[in-house]
Amino acid sequence: MTVDRAAGLLAQARSVVVFTGAGVSAESGIPTFRDVQTGLWERFDAQALATPQAWAADPDLVWGWYEWRRTVVGRARPNAAHRAIAAIEAAKPGTVVVTQNVDDLHEQAGSPAPIHLHGSLTAPRCARCGTPRPPDGPADEPAEGRRLTPPVCERCGGAVRPGVVWFGEALPEAALTAAAEAAASCDLLLTIGTSGLVYPAAEIPQVAARCGAWVIQVNPRPTPLDEVATVNLRGPAAEILPALTALTS
Ligand code: BJW
Ligand code: ZN
């Protein structure tokens, strides 16, 4: 069975990278981006909400939408997949978790220091001077489409923006470098719950494959990463990952 084969590779691996996308949080009740019917980009216009141009045109619309997202994420709890990933880290010291997700569910599950390639909903900063401005508290449960005026930066008076990476923006350089270096030097990369469509993040599993690492993919659906995967485990992460770790512990 493929899960046995994946468990065998994981048991042999000395240096592991875990690369995650929205699918790992799906079973915590957080919508993915591109899944048919349930994905955020099926219901909302990414260009009008997740670009610097959207922010410039209508900051209240963008801030209100991200506060709604923060409400959804604030109610969510880590699932069995997040916990299995933390267990892999505990069993194999030196494992690097690289996430595209802007929720903090890996940290809540016990992952000590996941690399965030696309920022975090809990790390807003001034759009003008970059000063961090942590959220005041839980989001105010704004409705999906409600406009909300962004807070004002205490340092320069600029508007505070969500601390996420929008389309057309560079990824945080240190995070991307650390992720690429870990991928280039690992002997196994687990890619979990990502469509593998958004670059440069989608390069990370490809870098690992090019450098000779085994790639195990966990996803209920085919993706462009099927081509580089040594083993494809088709199914929901919260079922597959506990089965995988049960076989290796
Ligand atoms: C399950 C499951 C379960 C479901 N268990 N699995 C043309 C070609 C190539 C590139 C480009 C292009 N045009 C533009 C670009 C560049 C662009 C890009 O890649 N676009 C593509 C979409 C075409 N990239 C960028 O703009 C990036 N920046 C950049 O390139 O900068 C250049 C630059 C350099 C120097 C200076 C200036 C600029 C930035 C990308 C930022 C992405 N941001 C977002 C939003 C973050 C904030 C927010 O949350 O609102 O990040 S978009 C969104 O996609 C989010 C995610 O992190 C990212 C990836 O999505 P993910 O995680 O893969 O989710 P889905 O929904 O796509 O897939 C979920 C998967 O889970 C599916 O496969 C399901 O089957 C699976 N699943 N249930 C396991 N239970
Ligand atoms: Zn400022």
Coordinates of N, CA, C and O in Angstrom, one line a residue, residues 55-228:
W55 N -5.8 47.3 -2.1 CA -5.6 48.1 -0.9 C -5.6 49.6 -1.2 O -6.3 50.3 -0.4
A56 N -5.0 50.0 -2.2 CA -4.9 51.4 -2.6 C -6.3 51.9 -2.9 O -6.6 53.0 -2.6
A57 N -7.1 51.1 -3.6 CA -8.4 51.5 -4.1 C -9.4 51.6 -3.0 O -10.3 52.5 -2.9
D58 N -9.4 50.6 -2.1 CA -10.5 50.5 -1.1 C -10.0 49.8 0.2 O -10.3 48.7 0.5
P59 N -9.2 50.5 1.0 CA -8.6 49.9 2.2 C -9.7 49.4 3.2 O -9.5 48.4 3.8
D60 N -10.8 50.1 3.3 CA -11.8 49.6 4.2 C -12.4 48.3 3.8 O -12.7 47.4 4.7
L61 N -12.6 48.1 2.5 CA -13.1 46.8 2.0 C -12.1 45.7 2.3 O -12.5 44.6 2.8
V62 N -10.8 46.0 2.0 CA -9.8 45.0 2.2 C -9.7 44.6 3.7 O -9.6 43.5 4.1
W63 N -9.6 45.7 4.5 CA -9.4 45.5 6.0 C -10.6 44.7 6.6 O -10.4 43.8 7.4
G64 N -11.8 45.1 6.2 CA -13.0 44.4 6.7 C -13.0 42.9 6.3 O -13.3 42.1 7.1
W65 N -12.6 42.6 5.1 CA -12.5 41.2 4.6 C -11.5 40.4 5.4 O -11.8 39.3 5.8
Y66 N -10.3 41.0 5.6 CA -9.3 40.3 6.4 C -9.7 40.2 7.9 O -9.3 39.2 8.5
E67 N -10.4 41.1 8.4 CA -10.9 40.9 9.8 C -11.9 39.8 9.9 O -12.0 39.1 10.8
W68 N -12.8 39.7 8.8 CA -13.7 38.6 8.8 C -12.9 37.3 8.7 O -13.2 36.3 9.5
R69 N -11.9 37.2 7.9 CA -11.0 36.0 7.8 C -10.4 35.7 9.2 O -10.3 34.6 9.6
R70 N -10.0 36.8 9.9 CA -9.3 36.6 11.2 C -10.3 36.0 12.2 O -10.0 35.2 13.1
T71 N -11.6 36.4 12.1 CA -12.7 35.8 12.9 C -12.8 34.3 12.7 O -12.9 33.6 13.6
V72 N -12.8 34.0 11.4 CA -13.0 32.5 11.0 C -11.8 31.7 11.6 O -12.0 30.7 12.2
V73 N -10.6 32.3 11.4 CA -9.4 31.5 11.8 C -9.4 31.5 13.3 O -8.9 30.5 13.9
G74 N -9.8 32.6 14.0 CA -9.7 32.7 15.4 C -10.6 31.6 16.1 O -10.3 31.2 17.2
R75 N -11.7 31.2 15.4 CA -12.6 30.2 16.0 C -12.1 28.7 15.7 O -12.6 27.8 16.3
A76 N -11.1 28.6 14.8 CA -10.6 27.3 14.4 C -9.6 26.7 15.3 O -8.9 27.5 16.0
R77 N -9.6 25.4 15.4 CA -8.6 24.7 16.2 C -7.8 23.8 15.3 O -8.3 23.3 14.3
P78 N -6.5 23.5 15.7 CA -5.7 22.6 14.9 C -6.4 21.2 14.8 O -7.2 20.8 15.7
N79 N -6.2 20.5 13.7 CA -6.8 19.2 13.5 C -5.7 18.1 13.6 O -4.5 18.4 13.9
A80 N -6.1 16.9 13.3 CA -5.2 15.8 13.5 C -4.0 15.9 12.5 O -2.9 15.3 12.8
A81 N -4.1 16.6 11.4 CA -3.0 16.7 10.5 C -1.9 17.7 11.1 O -0.7 17.4 11.1
H82 N -2.4 18.8 11.7 CA -1.4 19.7 12.3 C -0.7 19.0 13.4 O 0.5 19.1 13.6
R83 N -1.4 18.2 14.2 CA -0.8 17.5 15.3 C 0.2 16.4 14.9 O 1.2 16.2 15.4
A84 N -0.2 15.7 13.8 CA 0.8 14.7 13.2 C 2.0 15.3 12.7 O 3.1 14.8 12.9
I85 N 1.9 16.5 12.2 CA 3.1 17.2 11.7 C 4.0 17.6 12.9 O 5.2 17.4 12.9
A86 N 3.4 18.1 14.0 CA 4.2 18.4 15.2 C 4.8 17.1 15.7 O 6.0 17.2 16.2
A87 N 4.1 16.0 15.6 CA 4.7 14.7 16.1 C 5.9 14.3 15.2 O 6.9 13.8 15.8
I88 N 5.9 14.6 13.9 CA 7.0 14.3 13.1 C 8.2 15.1 13.5 O 9.3 14.6 13.6
E89 N 7.9 16.4 13.8 CA 9.0 17.3 14.3 C 9.6 16.8 15.6 O 10.9 16.8 15.7
A90 N 8.8 16.3 16.5 CA 9.3 15.9 17.8 C 10.1 14.6 17.6 O 11.1 14.4 18.2
A91 N 9.7 13.7 16.6 CA 10.4 12.4 16.4 C 11.7 12.6 15.6 O 12.6 11.9 15.7
K92 N 11.7 13.7 14.8 CA 12.9 13.9 13.9 C 13.3 15.3 14.1 O 13.0 16.2 13.3
P93 N 14.2 15.6 15.1 CA 14.7 16.9 15.3 C 15.4 17.4 14.1 O 16.0 16.7 13.3
G94 N 15.2 18.7 13.8 CA 15.8 19.3 12.6 C 14.7 19.4 11.4 O 15.0 20.0 10.4
T95 N 13.6 18.8 11.6 CA 12.5 18.9 10.6 C 12.1 20.4 10.5 O 12.0 21.1 11.5
V96 N 11.9 20.8 9.2 CA 11.6 22.2 9.0 C 10.1 22.2 8.4 O 9.9 21.5 7.4
V97 N 9.3 23.0 9.0 CA 7.9 23.2 8.5 C 7.8 24.5 7.8 O 8.2 25.5 8.3
V98 N 7.4 24.4 6.5 CA 7.2 25.6 5.7 C 5.8 25.7 5.3 O 5.2 24.8 4.7
T99 N 5.1 26.8 5.7 CA 3.7 26.9 5.4 C 3.4 28.1 4.5 O 4.0 29.2 4.7
Q100 N 2.4 28.0 3.7 CA 1.9 29.1 2.9 C 0.7 29.7 3.7 O 0.1 30.7 3.3
N101 N 0.3 29.0 4.8 CA -1.0 29.4 5.4 C -0.8 30.7 6.3 O 0.3 30.8 6.9
V102 N -1.8 31.5 6.4 CA -1.8 32.7 7.2 C -2.5 32.5 8.5 O -2.6 33.4 9.3
D103 N -3.0 31.2 8.8 CA -3.5 30.9 10.1 C -2.3 30.5 11.0 O -1.2 30.3 10.4
D104 N -2.4 30.4 12.3 CA -1.3 30.0 13.1 C -1.6 28.6 13.7 O -1.2 28.4 14.9
L105 N -2.3 27.8 13.0 CA -2.6 26.5 13.5 C -1.5 25.5 13.7 O -1.5 24.7 14.6
H106 N -0.4 25.7 12.9 CA 0.8 24.8 13.2 C 1.4 25.2 14.6 O 1.7 24.3 15.3
E107 N 1.5 26.4 14.9 CA 2.0 26.8 16.2 C 1.1 26.3 17.3 O 1.6 25.8 18.3
Q108 N -0.2 26.5 17.1 CA -1.1 26.0 18.1 C -1.1 24.5 18.4 O -1.3 24.0 19.4
A109 N -0.7 23.8 17.3 CA -0.5 22.3 17.4 C 0.8 21.9 18.0 O 1.0 20.7 18.3
G110 N 1.7 22.8 18.2 CA 3.0 22.5 18.8 C 4.2 22.6 17.9 O 5.3 22.2 18.3
S111 N 4.0 23.0 16.7 CA 5.2 23.2 15.8 C 5.9 24.5 16.3 O 5.3 25.5 16.4
P112 N 7.2 24.3 16.7 CA 7.8 25.5 17.3 C 8.1 26.7 16.5 O 7.9 27.8 17.0
A113 N 8.5 26.5 15.2 CA 8.8 27.7 14.4 C 8.6 27.5 12.9 O 9.5 27.5 12.1
P114 N 7.3 27.3 12.5 CA 7.1 27.2 11.1 C 7.5 28.4 10.3 O 7.4 29.5 10.8
I115 N 8.0 28.2 9.1 CA 8.4 29.3 8.3 C 7.1 29.7 7.5 O 6.5 28.9 6.8
H116 N 6.8 31.0 7.7 CA 5.6 31.5 7.0 C 5.9 32.2 5.7 O 6.5 33.3 5.8
L117 N 5.6 31.6 4.6 CA 6.0 32.3 3.3 C 5.0 33.4 2.9 O 5.4 34.3 2.2
H118 N 3.8 33.3 3.4 CA 2.8 34.3 3.0 C 2.3 35.1 4.1 O 1.2 35.7 4.1
G119 N 3.1 35.2 5.2 CA 2.7 36.1 6.3 C 1.7 35.4 7.2 O 1.5 34.2 7.2
S120 N 1.0 36.3 8.0 CA 0.0 35.8 9.0 C -1.1 36.8 9.2 O -0.8 38.0 9.2
L121 N -2.3 36.3 9.5 CA -3.4 37.2 9.8 C -3.2 37.9 11.1 O -3.9 38.9 11.4
T122 N -2.3 37.4 12.0 CA -2.2 38.0 13.3 C -0.9 38.9 13.4 O -0.5 39.3 14.4
A123 N -0.4 39.3 12.2 CA 0.8 40.2 12.2 C 0.6 41.4 11.3 O 1.4 41.7 10.4
P124 N -0.5 42.2 11.5 CA -0.6 43.4 10.7 C 0.6 44.4 10.9 O 1.3 44.3 11.9
R125 N 0.8 45.3 10.0 CA 1.8 46.3 10.1 C 1.4 47.5 9.3 O 0.5 47.5 8.5
C126 N 2.2 48.6 9.6 CA 1.8 49.9 9.0 C 2.2 49.8 7.5 O 3.2 49.3 7.1
A127 N 1.2 50.2 6.7 CA 1.5 50.1 5.2 C 2.5 51.1 4.8 O 3.1 51.0 3.7
R128 N 2.7 52.2 5.6 CA 3.7 53.2 5.2 C 5.1 53.0 5.7 O 6.1 53.0 5.0
C129 N 5.2 52.7 7.1 CA 6.5 52.6 7.7 C 6.9 51.2 8.1 O 8.0 51.0 8.5
G130 N 5.9 50.3 8.0 CA 6.2 48.9 8.3 C 6.2 48.5 9.8 O 6.4 47.3 10.1
T131 N 5.9 49.5 10.7 CA 5.9 49.1 12.1 C 4.8 48.1 12.4 O 3.7 48.3 12.0
P132 N 5.2 47.0 13.1 CA 4.2 46.0 13.4 C 3.1 46.6 14.3 O 3.4 47.4 15.2
R133 N 1.9 46.1 14.2 CA 0.8 46.5 15.0 C -0.1 45.3 15.3 O -1.0 45.0 14.5
P134 N 0.3 44.6 16.4 CA -0.5 43.3 16.7 C -2.0 43.7 16.8 O -2.3 44.8 17.3
P135 N -2.8 42.7 16.5 CA -4.3 43.0 16.6 C -4.6 43.3 18.1 O -3.9 42.7 19.0
D136 N -5.6 44.1 18.3 CA -6.0 44.5 19.7 C -6.5 43.3 20.5 O -6.4 43.3 21.7
G137 N -7.2 42.4 19.8 CA -7.8 41.3 20.4 C -8.5 40.5 19.4 O -8.1 40.6 18.2
P138 N -9.4 39.6 19.8 CA -10.1 38.8 18.8 C -10.8 39.7 17.8 O -11.2 40.8 18.2
A139 N -11.0 39.3 16.6 CA -11.6 40.1 15.6 C -13.1 40.3 16.0 O -13.7 39.6 16.8
D140 N -13.6 41.4 15.5 CA -15.0 41.9 16.0 C -16.1 41.2 15.2 O -17.2 41.8 15.0
E141 N -15.9 40.0 14.7 CA -16.9 39.3 14.0 C -17.6 40.1 12.9 O -18.8 40.1 12.8
P142 N -16.8 40.8 12.1 CA -17.5 41.6 11.0 C -18.1 40.6 10.0 O -17.6 39.5 9.8
A143 N -19.2 41.0 9.4 CA -19.8 40.2 8.4 C -18.9 40.1 7.2 O -18.0 40.9 7.0
E144 N -19.2 39.1 6.3 CA -18.3 38.9 5.1 C -17.9 40.1 4.3 O -16.8 40.3 4.0
G145 N -18.9 40.9 4.0 CA -18.6 42.0 3.1 C -18.5 43.4 3.7 O -18.5 44.4 3.1
R146 N -18.5 43.4 5.1 CA -18.5 44.7 5.8 C -17.2 45.5 5.7 O -16.2 44.9 6.0
R147 N -17.3 46.7 5.4 CA -16.2 47.6 5.4 C -15.8 47.9 6.8 O -16.7 48.0 7.6
L148 N -14.5 48.1 7.0 CA -14.0 48.4 8.3 C -12.8 49.4 8.2 O -11.9 49.0 7.4
T149 N -12.8 50.5 8.9 CA -11.6 51.4 8.7 C -10.4 50.8 9.4 O -10.5 50.4 10.6
P150 N -9.3 50.7 8.7 CA -8.1 50.2 9.3 C -7.6 51.0 10.5 O -7.8 52.2 10.4
P151 N -6.9 50.4 11.4 CA -6.3 51.2 12.5 C -5.2 52.1 12.0 O -4.7 51.9 10.8
V152 N -4.8 53.1 12.8 CA -3.8 54.1 12.4 C -2.5 53.8 13.1 O -2.5 53.4 14.3
C153 N -1.4 53.8 12.4 CA -0.1 53.6 12.9 C 0.2 54.6 14.0 O 0.1 55.8 13.7
E154 N 0.7 54.1 15.2 CA 1.0 55.1 16.3 C 2.3 55.8 16.0 O 2.5 56.9 16.5
R155 N 3.1 55.3 15.1 CA 4.4 55.9 14.8 C 4.3 57.0 13.8 O 4.8 58.1 13.9
C156 N 3.6 56.7 12.7 CA 3.6 57.7 11.5 C 2.2 58.1 11.1 O 2.1 59.0 10.2
G157 N 1.2 57.6 11.6 CA -0.2 58.0 11.2 C -0.7 57.3 10.0 O -1.8 57.6 9.5
G158 N 0.1 56.4 9.4 CA -0.3 55.6 8.2 C -1.4 54.6 8.5 O -1.6 54.3 9.7
A159 N -2.0 54.0 7.5 CA -3.0 53.0 7.7 C -2.3 51.7 8.0 O -1.2 51.4 7.4
V160 N -2.8 50.9 8.9 CA -2.3 49.5 9.2 C -2.9 48.5 8.2 O -4.1 48.6 8.0
R161 N -2.1 47.7 7.6 CA -2.6 46.7 6.6 C -2.4 45.3 7.1 O -1.6 45.0 8.1
P162 N -3.1 44.3 6.5 CA -2.9 42.9 6.9 C -1.5 42.5 6.7 O -0.9 42.9 5.6
G163 N -1.0 41.6 7.5 CA 0.5 41.2 7.4 C 0.6 40.0 6.5 O 1.3 39.0 6.9
V164 N -0.1 40.0 5.4 CA 0.0 38.8 4.5 C 0.6 39.3 3.2 O 0.8 40.5 2.9
V165 N 1.0 38.3 2.3 CA 1.6 38.6 1.0 C 0.5 38.5 0.0 O -0.1 37.5 -0.3
W166 N 0.3 39.7 -0.7 CA -0.6 39.7 -1.8 C 0.0 39.4 -3.1 O 1.2 39.4 -3.3
F167 N -0.9 39.1 -4.1 CA -0.4 38.9 -5.5 C 0.4 40.1 -5.9 O 0.0 41.2 -5.7
G168 N 1.6 39.8 -6.5 CA 2.4 40.9 -7.0 C 3.4 41.4 -6.0 O 4.3 42.2 -6.3
E169 N 3.3 40.9 -4.8 CA 4.3 41.3 -3.7 C 5.4 40.3 -3.5 O 5.1 39.1 -3.7
A170 N 6.5 40.7 -3.1 CA 7.6 39.8 -2.9 C 7.4 39.1 -1.6 O 6.8 39.6 -0.6
L171 N 7.8 37.8 -1.5 CA 7.7 37.0 -0.3 C 8.8 37.5 0.7 O 9.8 38.0 0.2
P172 N 8.6 37.4 2.0 CA 9.7 37.8 2.9 C 11.0 37.0 2.6 O 11.0 35.8 2.5
E173 N 12.0 37.8 2.3 CA 13.2 37.2 1.8 C 13.9 36.2 2.6 O 14.2 35.1 2.2
A174 N 13.9 36.5 4.0 CA 14.6 35.5 4.9 C 13.8 34.2 4.9 O 14.4 33.1 4.9
A175 N 12.5 34.3 4.9 CA 11.7 33.1 4.9 C 11.8 32.2 3.7 O 12.0 31.0 3.7
L176 N 11.8 32.9 2.5 CA 12.0 32.2 1.2 C 13.3 31.6 1.1 O 13.5 30.4 0.7
T177 N 14.4 32.3 1.5 CA 15.7 31.7 1.5 C 15.9 30.5 2.4 O 16.4 29.5 2.0
A178 N 15.3 30.6 3.6 CA 15.4 29.5 4.6 C 14.7 28.3 4.0 O 15.1 27.1 4.1
A179 N 13.5 28.5 3.4 CA 12.7 27.4 2.9 C 13.4 26.8 1.7 O 13.5 25.5 1.6
A180 N 14.0 27.6 0.8 CA 14.7 27.0 -0.3 C 15.9 26.2 0.1 O 16.2 25.1 -0.5
E181 N 16.6 26.7 1.1 CA 17.8 26.0 1.5 C 17.5 24.7 2.2 O 18.1 23.7 2.0
A182 N 16.4 24.7 3.0 CA 16.0 23.5 3.6 C 15.5 22.5 2.6 O 15.9 21.3 2.7
A183 N 14.8 22.9 1.6 CA 14.3 22.0 0.5 C 15.5 21.4 -0.3 O 15.5 20.3 -0.7
A184 N 16.5 22.3 -0.5 CA 17.7 21.8 -1.3 C 18.5 20.8 -0.5 O 19.3 20.0 -1.2
S185 N 18.4 20.8 0.8 CA 19.3 19.9 1.5 C 18.6 18.7 2.3 O 19.2 18.0 3.0
C186 N 17.3 18.6 2.1 CA 16.5 17.6 2.8 C 16.6 16.3 2.0 O 17.0 16.3 0.8
D187 N 16.3 15.2 2.7 CA 16.2 13.9 1.8 C 14.7 13.5 1.7 O 14.5 12.6 0.9
L188 N 13.8 14.2 2.4 CA 12.4 13.9 2.1 C 11.6 15.2 2.3 O 11.8 15.9 3.3
L189 N 10.7 15.5 1.4 CA 9.7 16.6 1.6 C 8.3 16.0 1.5 O 8.0 15.3 0.5
L190 N 7.5 16.4 2.5 CA 6.1 16.1 2.5 C 5.4 17.3 2.0 O 5.5 18.4 2.7
T191 N 4.6 17.2 0.9 CA 3.8 18.4 0.5 C 2.3 18.1 0.8 O 1.8 17.0 0.4
I192 N 1.7 18.9 1.6 CA 0.4 18.6 2.1 C -0.6 19.7 1.8 O -0.4 20.8 2.2
G193 N -1.7 19.4 1.1 CA -2.8 20.3 1.0 C -2.6 21.6 0.3 O -3.1 22.6 0.6
T194 N -1.7 21.5 -0.8 CA -1.5 22.7 -1.6 C -1.8 22.3 -3.1 O -1.4 21.2 -3.5
S195 N -2.3 23.3 -3.8 CA -2.6 23.1 -5.2 C -1.3 23.2 -6.0 O -1.2 22.8 -7.2
G196 N -0.3 23.8 -5.4 CA 1.0 23.9 -6.1 C 0.9 24.9 -7.3 O 1.7 24.7 -8.3
L197 N 0.0 25.8 -7.2 CA -0.2 26.7 -8.4 C 0.5 28.1 -8.2 O 0.6 28.9 -9.1
V198 N 0.8 28.4 -6.9 CA 1.2 29.8 -6.6 C 2.7 29.9 -6.4 O 3.2 29.2 -5.5
Y199 N 3.3 30.7 -7.2 CA 4.8 30.8 -7.2 C 5.2 32.1 -6.5 O 4.4 33.0 -6.4
P200 N 6.4 32.2 -5.9 CA 7.4 31.2 -5.9 C 7.3 30.1 -4.9 O 8.1 29.1 -4.9
A201 N 6.3 30.1 -4.1 CA 6.2 29.0 -3.0 C 6.2 27.6 -3.7 O 6.8 26.7 -3.2
A202 N 5.5 27.5 -4.8 CA 5.3 26.1 -5.4 C 6.7 25.6 -5.9 O 6.8 24.4 -6.3
E203 N 7.7 26.4 -6.0 CA 9.0 26.0 -6.3 C 9.6 25.0 -5.2 O 10.5 24.2 -5.5
I204 N 9.2 25.2 -4.0 CA 9.8 24.5 -2.9 C 9.9 23.0 -3.0 O 10.9 22.4 -3.0
P205 N 8.7 22.4 -3.3 CA 8.8 20.9 -3.5 C 9.6 20.6 -4.8 O 10.3 19.5 -4.8
Q206 N 9.6 21.4 -5.8 CA 10.3 21.1 -7.0 C 11.8 21.2 -6.7 O 12.6 20.4 -7.3
V207 N 12.2 22.2 -5.9 CA 13.6 22.3 -5.5 C 14.1 21.0 -4.9 O 15.1 20.4 -5.2
A208 N 13.3 20.5 -3.9 CA 13.6 19.3 -3.2 C 13.8 18.1 -4.2 O 14.7 17.4 -4.1
A209 N 12.8 18.0 -5.1 CA 12.8 16.9 -6.1 C 14.1 17.0 -7.0 O 14.8 16.0 -7.2
R210 N 14.4 18.2 -7.4 CA 15.6 18.4 -8.3 C 16.8 18.0 -7.6 O 17.8 17.6 -8.2
C211 N 16.9 18.3 -6.3 CA 18.1 18.0 -5.5 C 18.1 16.5 -5.0 O 18.9 16.1 -4.2
G212 N 17.1 15.7 -5.5 CA 17.2 14.3 -5.2 C 16.4 13.8 -4.0 O 16.5 12.6 -3.7
A213 N 15.6 14.6 -3.4 CA 14.8 14.2 -2.2 C 13.6 13.4 -2.7 O 13.1 13.6 -3.8
W214 N 13.2 12.5 -1.8 CA 11.9 11.9 -2.0 C 10.8 12.9 -1.7 O 10.9 13.7 -0.8
V215 N 9.7 12.9 -2.5 CA 8.6 13.8 -2.3 C 7.3 13.0 -2.0 O 7.0 12.1 -2.9
I216 N 6.7 13.2 -0.9 CA 5.4 12.5 -0.6 C 4.4 13.6 -0.6 O 4.5 14.6 0.1
Q217 N 3.3 13.4 -1.4 CA 2.2 14.4 -1.5 C 1.0 13.8 -0.9 O 0.6 12.7 -1.1
V218 N 0.3 14.6 0.0 CA -1.0 14.3 0.6 C -2.0 15.3 0.1 O -1.9 16.5 0.4
N219 N -3.0 14.8 -0.7 CA -4.0 15.7 -1.3 C -5.1 14.8 -1.9 O -4.8 13.8 -2.5
P220 N -6.3 15.2 -1.7 CA -7.4 14.3 -2.2 C -7.5 14.4 -3.8 O -8.1 13.6 -4.4
R221 N -6.9 15.5 -4.3 CA -7.0 15.7 -5.8 C -5.7 15.8 -6.4 O -4.6 16.1 -5.8
P222 N -5.6 15.5 -7.8 CA -4.4 15.7 -8.5 C -3.9 17.1 -8.5 O -4.7 18.1 -8.4
T223 N -2.6 17.3 -8.6 CA -2.0 18.7 -8.7 C -0.8 18.6 -9.6 O -0.3 17.5 -9.9
P224 N -0.3 19.8 -10.0 CA 0.9 19.7 -10.8 C 2.1 19.1 -10.1 O 3.1 18.7 -10.8
L225 N 2.0 19.0 -8.8 CA 3.2 18.3 -8.0 C 3.1 16.8 -8.1 O 4.1 16.2 -7.7
D226 N 2.0 16.3 -8.7 CA 2.0 14.8 -9.0 C 3.3 14.3 -9.7 O 3.8 13.3 -9.5
E227 N 3.7 15.2 -10.6 CA 4.8 14.9 -11.5 C 6.1 14.6 -10.7 O 7.0 13.8 -11.2
V228 N 6.3 15.4 -9.6 CA 7.6 15.2 -8.9 C 7.4 14.3 -7.7 O 8.4 14.1 -7.0

